[in-house]
Coordinates of C-alpha atoms and ligand atoms in Angstrom, one line a residue:
M1 CA 166.4 25.0 115.2
A2 CA 163.3 26.7 114.2
L3 CA 165.3 29.2 112.4
S4 CA 166.3 26.6 110.6
R5 CA 163.0 27.8 108.5
W6 CA 163.6 30.6 107.9
R7 CA 167.0 29.4 106.1
F8 CA 165.5 27.7 104.0
S9 CA 162.6 30.0 103.0
R10 CA 164.8 33.3 102.2
R11 CA 165.1 32.3 99.2
Q12 CA 162.2 32.3 98.2
F13 CA 161.6 36.1 98.9
V14 CA 164.7 37.2 97.1
A15 CA 163.1 35.9 94.0
E16 CA 160.0 37.4 95.0
G17 CA 161.9 40.8 94.9
G18 CA 160.0 43.8 96.0
L19 CA 159.0 44.2 100.4
L20 CA 159.6 40.7 99.5
S21 CA 163.3 41.8 99.4
A22 CA 163.7 43.9 101.9
L23 CA 162.0 41.7 104.6
A24 CA 164.1 39.0 104.3
S25 CA 167.3 41.0 104.8
I26 CA 165.5 41.3 108.6
S27 CA 165.2 38.1 109.2
D28 CA 169.0 37.6 107.2
R29 CA 170.1 39.3 109.6
L30 CA 168.4 38.0 112.4
F31 CA 169.5 34.5 111.4
S32 CA 172.8 36.0 110.9
A33 CA 172.9 37.1 114.4
E34 CA 171.7 34.3 116.3
A35 CA 173.7 32.5 114.2
G36 CA 176.7 34.2 115.4
P37 CA 179.9 35.5 112.6
A38 CA 181.0 32.2 112.3
A39 CA 177.3 30.9 109.9
A40 CA 177.1 31.7 106.8
R41 CA 176.2 35.1 105.9
P42 CA 174.4 35.9 102.6
K43 CA 176.5 37.1 99.3
K44 CA 176.7 40.6 100.0
S45 CA 174.8 41.4 96.2
A46 CA 171.2 39.9 98.2
N47 CA 171.2 42.7 100.6
I48 CA 168.9 45.4 99.6
Y49 CA 170.2 48.1 101.6
D50 CA 174.0 46.8 100.0
R51 CA 172.3 47.3 95.9
L52 CA 171.3 50.4 97.0
G53 CA 173.6 52.1 98.5
V54 CA 172.1 52.2 101.8
R55 CA 173.5 52.5 104.9
T56 CA 172.1 50.8 107.9
R57 CA 172.1 52.1 111.6
I58 CA 172.6 50.0 115.0
N59 CA 170.4 51.8 116.9
A60 CA 171.0 52.3 120.4
K61 CA 167.8 54.7 120.7
G62 CA 164.5 53.9 120.7
T63 CA 161.8 53.6 118.5
Y64 CA 161.6 55.9 116.0
T65 CA 160.1 57.1 112.6
Y66 CA 163.0 58.5 110.9
L67 CA 165.2 55.1 112.0
T68 CA 162.5 52.7 110.1
G69 CA 160.7 52.2 113.8
S70 CA 161.6 48.7 115.0
L71 CA 162.5 45.5 113.0
V72 CA 159.4 42.6 112.6
P73 CA 160.4 39.4 114.6
P74 CA 160.5 35.9 111.2
E75 CA 156.3 35.2 112.6
V76 CA 155.2 39.0 111.4
V77 CA 157.6 37.9 109.1
Q78 CA 156.1 35.0 107.5
A79 CA 152.8 35.8 108.5
M80 CA 153.2 38.7 105.6
H81 CA 154.6 36.3 102.8
Q82 CA 151.5 34.1 103.8
A83 CA 149.1 36.8 103.1
A84 CA 150.8 37.8 100.3
E85 CA 150.4 34.3 98.3
H86 CA 146.9 34.8 97.9
Y87 CA 143.9 36.6 97.1
V88 CA 141.4 36.9 99.1
Y89 CA 138.1 40.1 100.3
L90 CA 140.1 43.1 101.6
E91 CA 137.0 44.3 103.9
E92 CA 136.7 40.6 105.0
L93 CA 140.6 40.4 106.3
Q94 CA 140.1 42.9 108.2
I95 CA 137.0 42.9 109.7
A96 CA 138.4 39.2 110.8
A97 CA 141.6 40.4 112.5
G98 CA 140.5 43.3 114.7
K99 CA 138.0 41.4 115.6
K100 CA 140.8 38.7 116.6
I101 CA 142.9 41.6 118.0
A102 CA 139.8 43.7 119.9
E103 CA 139.8 39.3 121.3
W104 CA 143.0 39.4 122.3
L105 CA 143.1 42.6 124.1
G106 CA 139.3 42.5 125.6
V107 CA 138.5 45.9 124.4
E108 CA 135.2 46.6 121.6
A109 CA 136.3 46.8 118.1
A110 CA 140.1 46.7 116.5
M111 CA 141.0 47.7 113.4
V112 CA 144.2 48.1 111.3
T113 CA 145.7 51.5 110.2
S114 CA 148.1 52.9 108.3
G115 CA 150.5 53.8 111.6
A116 CA 148.5 56.0 114.4
A117 CA 148.5 58.9 112.4
G118 CA 146.1 56.6 110.3
A119 CA 144.1 56.0 113.0
M120 CA 144.1 59.5 113.9
T121 CA 142.8 61.1 110.8
L122 CA 140.0 57.7 111.3
A123 CA 139.1 58.1 114.5
T124 CA 138.4 61.7 113.6
A125 CA 136.1 61.9 110.8
A126 CA 134.7 58.3 112.6
C127 CA 133.8 60.8 114.7
I128 CA 132.3 63.9 112.2
T129 CA 131.0 61.3 109.8
G130 CA 130.1 58.9 111.6
K131 CA 128.1 55.6 108.9
D132 CA 126.9 58.8 107.3
P133 CA 128.1 57.7 103.2
D134 CA 127.3 61.4 102.3
K135 CA 128.8 63.1 105.6
I136 CA 132.0 59.7 104.3
R137 CA 131.5 61.6 101.1
R138 CA 132.2 65.4 101.4
I139 CA 134.7 65.7 104.1
P140 CA 137.1 67.4 104.8
D141 CA 134.3 69.7 103.5
L142 CA 132.6 70.2 107.1
T143 CA 129.8 72.1 105.8
G144 CA 126.9 71.3 108.3
M145 CA 129.0 69.1 110.0
R146 CA 131.0 69.3 113.4
T147 CA 134.0 71.4 113.6
E148 CA 136.0 71.7 116.5
V149 CA 138.5 68.9 118.2
V150 CA 139.5 70.3 121.6
V151 CA 142.9 69.5 123.4
Q152 CA 145.1 70.8 125.8
K153 CA 147.7 73.2 124.8
S154 CA 150.4 71.6 126.7
H155 CA 149.1 68.3 123.8
R156 CA 149.9 70.4 121.3
N157 CA 152.6 68.3 118.1
G158 CA 153.7 67.8 115.5
F159 CA 150.7 64.9 115.1
D160 CA 148.1 66.9 115.7
H161 CA 148.2 67.5 111.7
A162 CA 147.1 64.2 111.9
V163 CA 143.5 66.0 113.4
R164 CA 143.5 68.8 111.8
N165 CA 143.3 66.4 108.3
V166 CA 140.0 66.1 108.3
G167 CA 139.5 69.9 108.6
V168 CA 138.1 70.6 111.6
R169 CA 139.8 73.1 113.6
L170 CA 141.6 72.4 117.5
V171 CA 140.0 74.6 120.9
E172 CA 142.6 74.7 122.8
V173 CA 142.0 74.9 127.0
E174 CA 144.7 74.7 130.0
S175 CA 142.6 73.8 132.8
L176 CA 139.6 71.8 133.4
E177 CA 137.3 74.2 134.1
E178 CA 138.3 76.2 130.5
A179 CA 137.8 72.4 129.1
E180 CA 134.2 72.7 129.9
Q181 CA 133.7 75.4 128.5
A182 CA 135.0 74.9 125.4
I183 CA 132.6 71.9 124.2
N184 CA 130.3 73.0 122.4
A185 CA 128.0 71.9 119.5
A186 CA 130.2 72.0 116.8
T187 CA 132.7 69.4 119.2
A188 CA 133.3 65.4 117.4
M189 CA 135.9 65.3 119.7
L190 CA 138.0 65.8 122.9
Y191 CA 141.5 64.8 122.2
Y192 CA 144.8 63.9 124.8
S193 CA 148.0 63.0 123.7
N194 CA 149.7 59.8 126.3
F195 CA 152.5 61.1 126.4
A196 CA 151.6 64.7 126.9
Q197 CA 150.1 63.1 129.8
N198 CA 152.3 64.6 132.6
M199 CA 152.4 67.9 131.0
G200 CA 148.6 69.4 130.5
R201 CA 146.4 70.3 133.8
I202 CA 144.3 67.4 132.7
S203 CA 143.9 64.0 133.6
L204 CA 142.9 60.9 131.5
E205 CA 140.5 59.9 134.4
Q206 CA 139.2 63.9 134.1
W207 CA 139.8 63.5 130.0
V208 CA 137.6 60.2 130.0
A209 CA 134.8 62.0 132.3
L210 CA 134.2 64.9 130.5
G211 CA 133.7 63.6 127.5
K212 CA 131.0 60.7 128.7
K213 CA 129.1 64.1 130.8
H214 CA 129.0 66.6 127.2
S215 CA 128.3 62.7 125.2
V216 CA 131.3 63.4 122.9
P217 CA 134.0 60.9 122.0
T218 CA 137.6 60.5 124.2
F219 CA 140.6 59.7 121.9
N220 CA 144.4 58.9 123.0
D221 CA 147.7 59.1 121.0
A222 CA 149.3 56.0 122.8
A223 CA 151.3 55.8 119.6
A224 CA 154.5 54.2 121.7
D225 CA 153.7 53.6 124.6
V226 CA 154.0 50.1 124.9
P227 CA 155.9 48.6 127.2
P228 CA 153.9 47.6 129.4
L229 CA 151.2 45.3 127.3
S230 CA 148.3 47.2 129.5
H231 CA 148.9 49.9 128.0
L232 CA 147.2 48.0 125.0
S233 CA 144.2 47.9 127.1
D234 CA 144.0 50.1 129.8
Y235 CA 142.5 52.9 127.9
N236 CA 139.6 51.5 125.9
K237 CA 139.1 50.1 129.4
M238 CA 139.4 54.0 131.2
G239 CA 136.6 54.8 129.3
F240 CA 138.0 56.2 126.2
D241 CA 136.4 55.7 123.2
L242 CA 139.0 54.7 121.1
V243 CA 143.2 54.9 121.1
A244 CA 145.4 54.7 118.7
F245 CA 148.9 52.6 119.3
S246 CA 152.1 52.3 116.0
G247 CA 152.1 49.5 115.1
G248 CA 155.9 49.9 114.1
K249 CA 157.6 50.8 117.4
G250 CA 157.6 48.6 120.8
L251 CA 154.9 46.4 118.9
R252 CA 157.7 45.3 115.8
G253 CA 154.6 44.7 113.7
P254 CA 154.6 46.6 109.9
Q255 CA 156.4 49.9 110.3
C256 CA 153.3 51.9 108.3
A257 CA 150.6 49.5 110.7
G258 CA 149.2 50.6 113.8
L259 CA 145.6 49.8 115.4
L260 CA 142.6 51.3 116.2
L261 CA 141.0 50.7 119.2
G262 CA 138.0 51.5 120.4
R263 CA 134.2 51.5 120.1
K264 CA 132.3 49.5 117.5
D265 CA 129.9 51.9 116.3
L266 CA 133.5 54.0 115.5
I267 CA 135.4 51.7 114.0
E268 CA 133.0 50.9 112.1
A269 CA 132.2 54.5 110.7
A270 CA 136.4 54.5 110.3
L271 CA 136.4 51.5 108.5
L272 CA 133.8 52.6 106.5
N273 CA 136.1 56.2 105.7
S274 CA 139.3 53.9 105.0
N275 CA 140.6 51.9 101.2
P276 CA 139.0 49.9 99.2
N277 CA 136.9 52.5 100.2
E278 CA 137.4 55.4 97.0
D279 CA 135.8 58.1 97.3
T280 CA 136.1 58.6 100.9
I281 CA 139.4 61.0 103.3
G282 CA 140.6 57.5 104.4
R283 CA 141.9 56.0 100.8
G284 CA 145.1 56.7 100.6
M285 CA 146.0 55.4 103.9
K286 CA 146.2 51.9 102.9
V287 CA 146.3 48.9 104.9
G288 CA 147.3 46.1 102.7
K289 CA 147.1 42.5 103.0
E290 CA 150.9 41.7 104.1
E291 CA 150.4 44.9 107.1
I292 CA 146.6 43.7 108.1
A293 CA 148.3 39.9 108.8
G294 CA 152.0 41.4 109.9
M295 CA 149.7 44.0 112.4
Y296 CA 147.5 40.6 113.9
A297 CA 150.6 38.2 114.5
A298 CA 152.7 41.0 115.8
V299 CA 150.3 41.2 118.3
E300 CA 149.9 37.8 118.9
R301 CA 153.5 37.5 119.4
Y302 CA 153.2 40.7 121.7
L303 CA 151.1 38.5 123.8
K304 CA 153.5 35.9 124.7
V305 CA 156.3 37.1 125.2
N306 CA 158.3 36.8 128.4
H307 CA 158.6 41.3 129.3
D308 CA 160.4 41.0 132.2
A309 CA 163.0 38.9 131.0
E310 CA 163.3 41.2 128.3
W311 CA 163.4 44.1 130.4
K312 CA 166.2 42.1 132.3
A313 CA 167.8 41.4 129.2
W314 CA 167.2 44.7 128.3
E315 CA 169.5 45.7 131.5
K316 CA 171.6 43.7 130.9
K317 CA 173.1 44.5 127.9
L318 CA 173.3 48.5 130.0
E319 CA 175.7 46.3 132.2
T320 CA 177.8 45.8 128.9
I321 CA 177.7 49.7 127.7
E322 CA 178.5 50.6 131.1
R323 CA 181.8 48.6 132.2
S324 CA 183.1 49.5 128.8
V325 CA 183.3 53.5 130.6
S326 CA 183.3 53.2 134.0
S327 CA 187.1 53.0 134.0
I328 CA 187.7 55.9 132.0
P329 CA 188.8 59.4 134.2
S330 CA 185.0 62.1 134.3
V331 CA 182.8 59.0 132.6
R332 CA 179.2 58.9 134.8
T333 CA 176.6 56.2 134.4
E334 CA 173.3 56.4 135.3
R335 CA 169.6 54.3 134.9
Y336 CA 166.8 56.3 133.6
V337 CA 163.4 54.7 132.3
P338 CA 161.2 57.0 130.4
D339 CA 157.7 58.1 132.1
V340 CA 155.8 57.3 128.9
A341 CA 156.7 56.8 125.8
N342 CA 160.3 53.9 125.3
H343 CA 159.3 53.5 128.4
V344 CA 162.0 51.1 128.7
P345 CA 165.7 50.9 130.8
H346 CA 168.7 53.9 129.1
V347 CA 172.2 54.6 129.9
R348 CA 173.0 58.4 130.4
V349 CA 176.7 58.3 129.7
T350 CA 177.8 61.7 131.1
W351 CA 181.6 63.2 131.7
D352 CA 183.7 66.3 132.1
Q353 CA 183.5 68.4 128.5
A354 CA 187.1 70.2 129.2
A355 CA 188.5 67.2 130.1
L356 CA 187.6 65.5 127.0
G357 CA 187.7 67.8 124.7
L358 CA 184.1 66.1 124.1
T359 CA 180.4 67.5 123.7
P360 CA 178.8 65.0 124.1
Q361 CA 177.1 65.9 119.8
E362 CA 180.1 66.1 119.1
C363 CA 180.4 62.0 120.1
A364 CA 177.8 60.9 119.3
S365 CA 178.2 62.6 115.6
K366 CA 181.6 60.1 116.5
L367 CA 179.7 57.3 116.2
E368 CA 177.4 57.4 114.1
Q369 CA 179.5 58.2 111.0
G370 CA 181.4 55.6 112.4
D371 CA 181.9 51.0 111.3
P372 CA 179.6 50.3 111.7
S373 CA 177.2 53.5 112.6
I374 CA 175.6 53.5 115.8
V375 CA 172.6 55.8 116.7
C376 CA 171.7 56.8 120.0
L377 CA 170.3 59.9 122.0
V378 CA 171.7 63.1 122.6
D379 CA 170.7 65.0 125.4
E380 CA 171.1 67.7 125.8
K381 CA 169.2 69.1 129.0
E382 CA 171.7 67.0 130.9
K383 CA 174.3 67.2 128.5
G384 CA 175.2 64.1 128.1
L385 CA 174.0 60.6 126.1
G386 CA 171.1 57.7 126.0
F387 CA 170.9 54.6 124.9
T388 CA 168.9 51.9 125.2
A389 CA 169.1 48.2 124.4
Y390 CA 166.1 48.5 123.3
M391 CA 165.8 48.0 119.8
M392 CA 169.3 46.7 119.7
Q393 CA 169.7 43.2 117.5
P394 CA 172.4 40.4 119.4
G395 CA 175.8 41.5 119.6
D396 CA 174.7 45.7 119.4
E397 CA 175.7 46.8 123.1
L398 CA 179.2 44.8 122.5
T399 CA 179.4 47.0 119.3
V400 CA 178.2 50.0 121.2
A401 CA 181.0 49.6 124.2
R402 CA 183.5 48.8 121.7
R403 CA 182.8 52.0 119.8
L404 CA 181.7 54.9 123.3
R405 CA 184.5 53.1 125.3
A406 CA 187.6 53.7 122.1
V407 CA 185.6 57.2 121.6
L408 CA 186.0 58.2 124.8
V409 CA 189.4 57.4 125.4
E410 CA 190.6 58.4 122.3
A411 CA 189.9 62.1 123.3
G412 CA 191.2 62.0 127.2
K413 CA 193.9 61.2 125.5
K414 CA 194.1 63.9 122.8
Q415 CA 193.3 66.0 125.3
S416 CA 196.3 65.0 127.4
Q417 CA 199.2 65.8 124.6
G418 CA 197.3 68.7 123.5
Ligands
PLP1 C1 155.1 58.0 116.3 C2 153.7 59.1 116.9 C3 152.6 59.0 115.9 C4 152.6 58.0 114.1 O1 152.7 57.2 114.6 P1 152.7 56.0 113.2 O2 152.2 54.7 113.1 O3 154.0 56.1 112.8 O4 151.8 56.1 112.7 C5 151.6 59.7 116.7 N1 151.4 60.2 117.8 C6 153.1 59.8 119.0 C7 153.1 60.8 120.6 C8 154.1 59.3 118.5 O5 154.9 59.3 119.1

């Protein structure tokens, strides 16, 4: 069984300490979850989270950075472990991994970045400096350079700070005509926020066409927008000059990694703006050999995953949760799939709050404070809770089903007694 390799190498991981023990704890969890509760579990003291006194959580919510994104699968741990055992020239590794990733995805060029946010800063820098060493050294002082990035007002969000890091001013527009008028000699980039594509008036295709017409590079932040797999190349094929993805969300690469995909000249410029080059805006956005190797292995894995089977397995787990609460009076369940970002099956659980004397927020707190701690979505608009199996470990669905049922049943009892 392939997993026995993991058991064997675990001791090595632990012996090497630091980052590798964190990875080992992940492989431990994968291992023990696969092997079932009867298998020998590592001693408690070996687990990094126990040693730190940090609680582990069941993730019934999806890919959220504050919740550490996703868990790296064994293939990724293995690639990171192997990378950690040898010295290489970092740039040579970065270029080699980028070349392979670009080939696999059918895009012109690629690089591993420090997350989607790092990719956003490097993309903006690349559009401004090109490969000019003097400009690369001077930014964010933009004297004599392009200083504006055009964005739809509805696409503004906290992550655009990563664009503003380069010193540019974001010029907000609403209609296509406004966007057309906003473009001038100072426009460095047209920035699109993929998750907001249904919130603004300008479509992905129109944004690309606008950039082409005015010869201004277009960038799409698609950080959380796999699955589906095709998204990894859809936006480049559509004509975006640069596209960013998070490595540590659906792709299940290292949490601090990401991808910047697009035009060869711009990726080369982004690399020049980045670590290990010292006098650059990207020097603090370092990706090490472990992250580059891990990201490479994560993309390789993602291309092989049976996405249909995975989707069905998520749905089956949701069924377990639905079944556990279906007999509780007033409790309703309903499936949904968010349009963009965490585009995977979810179940929404709602109930008569007066009848159970319990708000969704109170229920979520009980799940979160219980043992084991479960983190789910609180759906303010629909007045319920949301659950997805997307980021669950094997067996987590049973724990979630049992605990959710217990909290709802207990609330009902209290209410009927009171
Ligand atoms: C998560 C996210 C980011 C940041 O991604 P990191 O990989 O954590 O840097 C940027 N934009 C959007 C829309 C995101 O969801």
